[in-house]
Short mmCIF file of C-alpha atoms in Angstrom, two decimals:
data_model
loop_
_atom_site.label_atom_id
_atom_site.label_comp_id
_atom_site.label_asym_id
_atom_site.label_seq_id
_atom_site.Cartn_x
_atom_site.Cartn_y
_atom_site.Cartn_z
CA TRP A 1 0.00 0.00 0.00
CA ALA A 2 1.00 3.61 -0.40
CA VAL A 3 2.31 4.88 2.91
CA ASN A 4 1.28 8.19 4.48
CA ASP A 5 3.88 10.94 3.94
CA LEU A 6 3.67 12.49 7.41
CA SER A 7 3.77 9.25 9.38
CA THR A 8 6.60 7.95 7.17
CA ALA A 9 8.70 11.07 7.72
CA ILE A 10 8.17 10.91 11.47
CA PHE A 11 8.81 7.16 11.53
CA MET A 12 12.06 7.32 9.56
CA ILE A 13 13.50 10.23 11.52
CA GLN A 14 12.67 8.54 14.82
CA PHE A 15 14.01 5.19 13.58
CA TYR A 16 17.40 6.64 12.64
CA GLN A 17 17.54 8.67 15.85
CA THR A 18 16.88 5.47 17.80
CA LEU A 19 19.72 3.69 15.99
CA GLN A 20 22.05 6.61 16.60
CA GLN A 21 21.16 7.05 20.27
CA GLN A 22 21.17 3.32 21.06
CA PRO A 23 23.93 1.74 18.92
CA GLU A 24 23.64 -1.52 20.85
CA LEU A 25 20.19 -2.10 19.32
CA SER A 26 19.88 -4.20 16.21
CA VAL A 27 18.00 -2.78 13.24
CA VAL A 28 15.14 -5.17 14.01
CA LEU A 29 14.82 -4.00 17.61
CA ALA A 30 15.10 -0.33 16.61
CA LEU A 31 12.36 -0.90 14.04
CA GLN A 32 10.13 -2.58 16.62
CA GLN A 33 10.78 0.16 19.17
CA THR A 34 9.92 2.84 16.58
CA GLN A 35 6.72 1.06 15.57
CA THR A 36 5.66 0.84 19.23
CA TRP A 37 6.52 4.50 19.78
CA LEU A 38 4.58 5.72 16.72
CA ARG A 39 1.44 3.70 17.39
CA SER A 40 1.25 4.85 21.01
CA ALA A 41 2.18 8.52 20.48
CA THR A 42 -0.54 11.08 21.15
CA VAL A 43 -0.94 14.27 19.14
CA GLN A 44 0.65 16.13 22.07
CA ASP A 45 3.60 13.70 22.11
CA LEU A 46 4.10 14.21 18.39
CA LEU A 47 3.85 18.01 18.63
CA ASN A 48 6.52 17.96 21.34
CA TRP A 49 8.67 15.65 19.23
CA VAL A 50 8.36 17.88 16.15
CA ASP A 51 9.33 20.94 18.20
CA SER A 52 12.44 19.20 19.53
CA CYS A 53 13.55 17.60 16.25
CA ALA A 54 16.61 19.48 14.98
CA VAL A 55 16.59 17.88 11.53
CA ILE A 56 13.21 19.37 10.58
CA SER A 57 13.22 22.92 9.21
CA LEU A 58 11.15 25.56 10.97
CA GLU A 59 8.81 25.87 7.99
CA ARG A 60 8.28 22.11 7.79
CA ARG A 61 7.69 21.94 11.56
CA GLU A 62 4.81 24.38 11.28
CA GLN A 63 3.29 22.36 8.41
CA MET A 64 3.62 19.13 10.34
CA LYS A 65 2.11 20.60 13.50
CA PHE A 66 -0.84 21.99 11.56
CA THR A 67 -1.49 18.61 9.94
CA LEU A 68 -1.11 16.73 13.23
CA GLN A 69 -3.67 18.94 14.97
CA TRP A 70 -6.23 19.12 12.16
CA GLY A 71 -9.51 17.72 13.54
CA LYS A 72 -7.91 15.82 16.41
CA THR A 73 -7.71 16.12 20.16
CA LEU A 74 -4.32 16.33 21.86
CA GLU A 75 -4.96 12.94 23.50
CA SER A 76 -5.79 11.09 20.28
CA LYS A 77 -3.31 8.65 18.76
CA PRO A 78 -3.34 9.49 15.05
CA PHE A 79 -0.95 6.73 13.98
CA SER A 80 -2.21 3.84 16.11
CA SER A 81 -3.43 1.89 13.08
CA PRO A 82 -0.98 -0.58 11.49
CA TYR A 83 -1.66 1.26 8.22
CA PHE A 84 0.83 3.93 9.36
CA TRP A 85 3.71 1.77 10.63
CA ALA A 86 3.38 -1.86 9.53
CA ALA A 87 4.72 -1.36 6.00
CA PHE A 88 8.29 -1.08 7.33
CA CYS A 89 10.33 -4.22 7.85
CA ALA A 90 13.96 -5.24 8.19
CA ILE A 91 15.25 -7.61 5.54
CA GLY A 92 18.75 -9.02 5.37
CA GLN A 93 21.48 -10.48 7.45
CA THR A 94 23.00 -8.97 10.57
CA ASN A 95 26.39 -9.85 11.97
#
């Protein structure tokens, strides 16, 4: 399926940050941790994350925050459905 642009951007940034901050994690465990994080994150959690994410430009942050808040409460979990995070998998061999 075609993945959602916003959830994919958030997922990939968080995934690579997880790998960088926890080098002892395997790719598989970092992927699982990121999936768990994204599906349980509330709108407020995501807004805080966007504000603190140094790799996102100021203009893009404002766009992301607007989209995250559109028609949702701060307590809702906009990416809880597997549709937003289940398309990503780790394939290959690890040493």
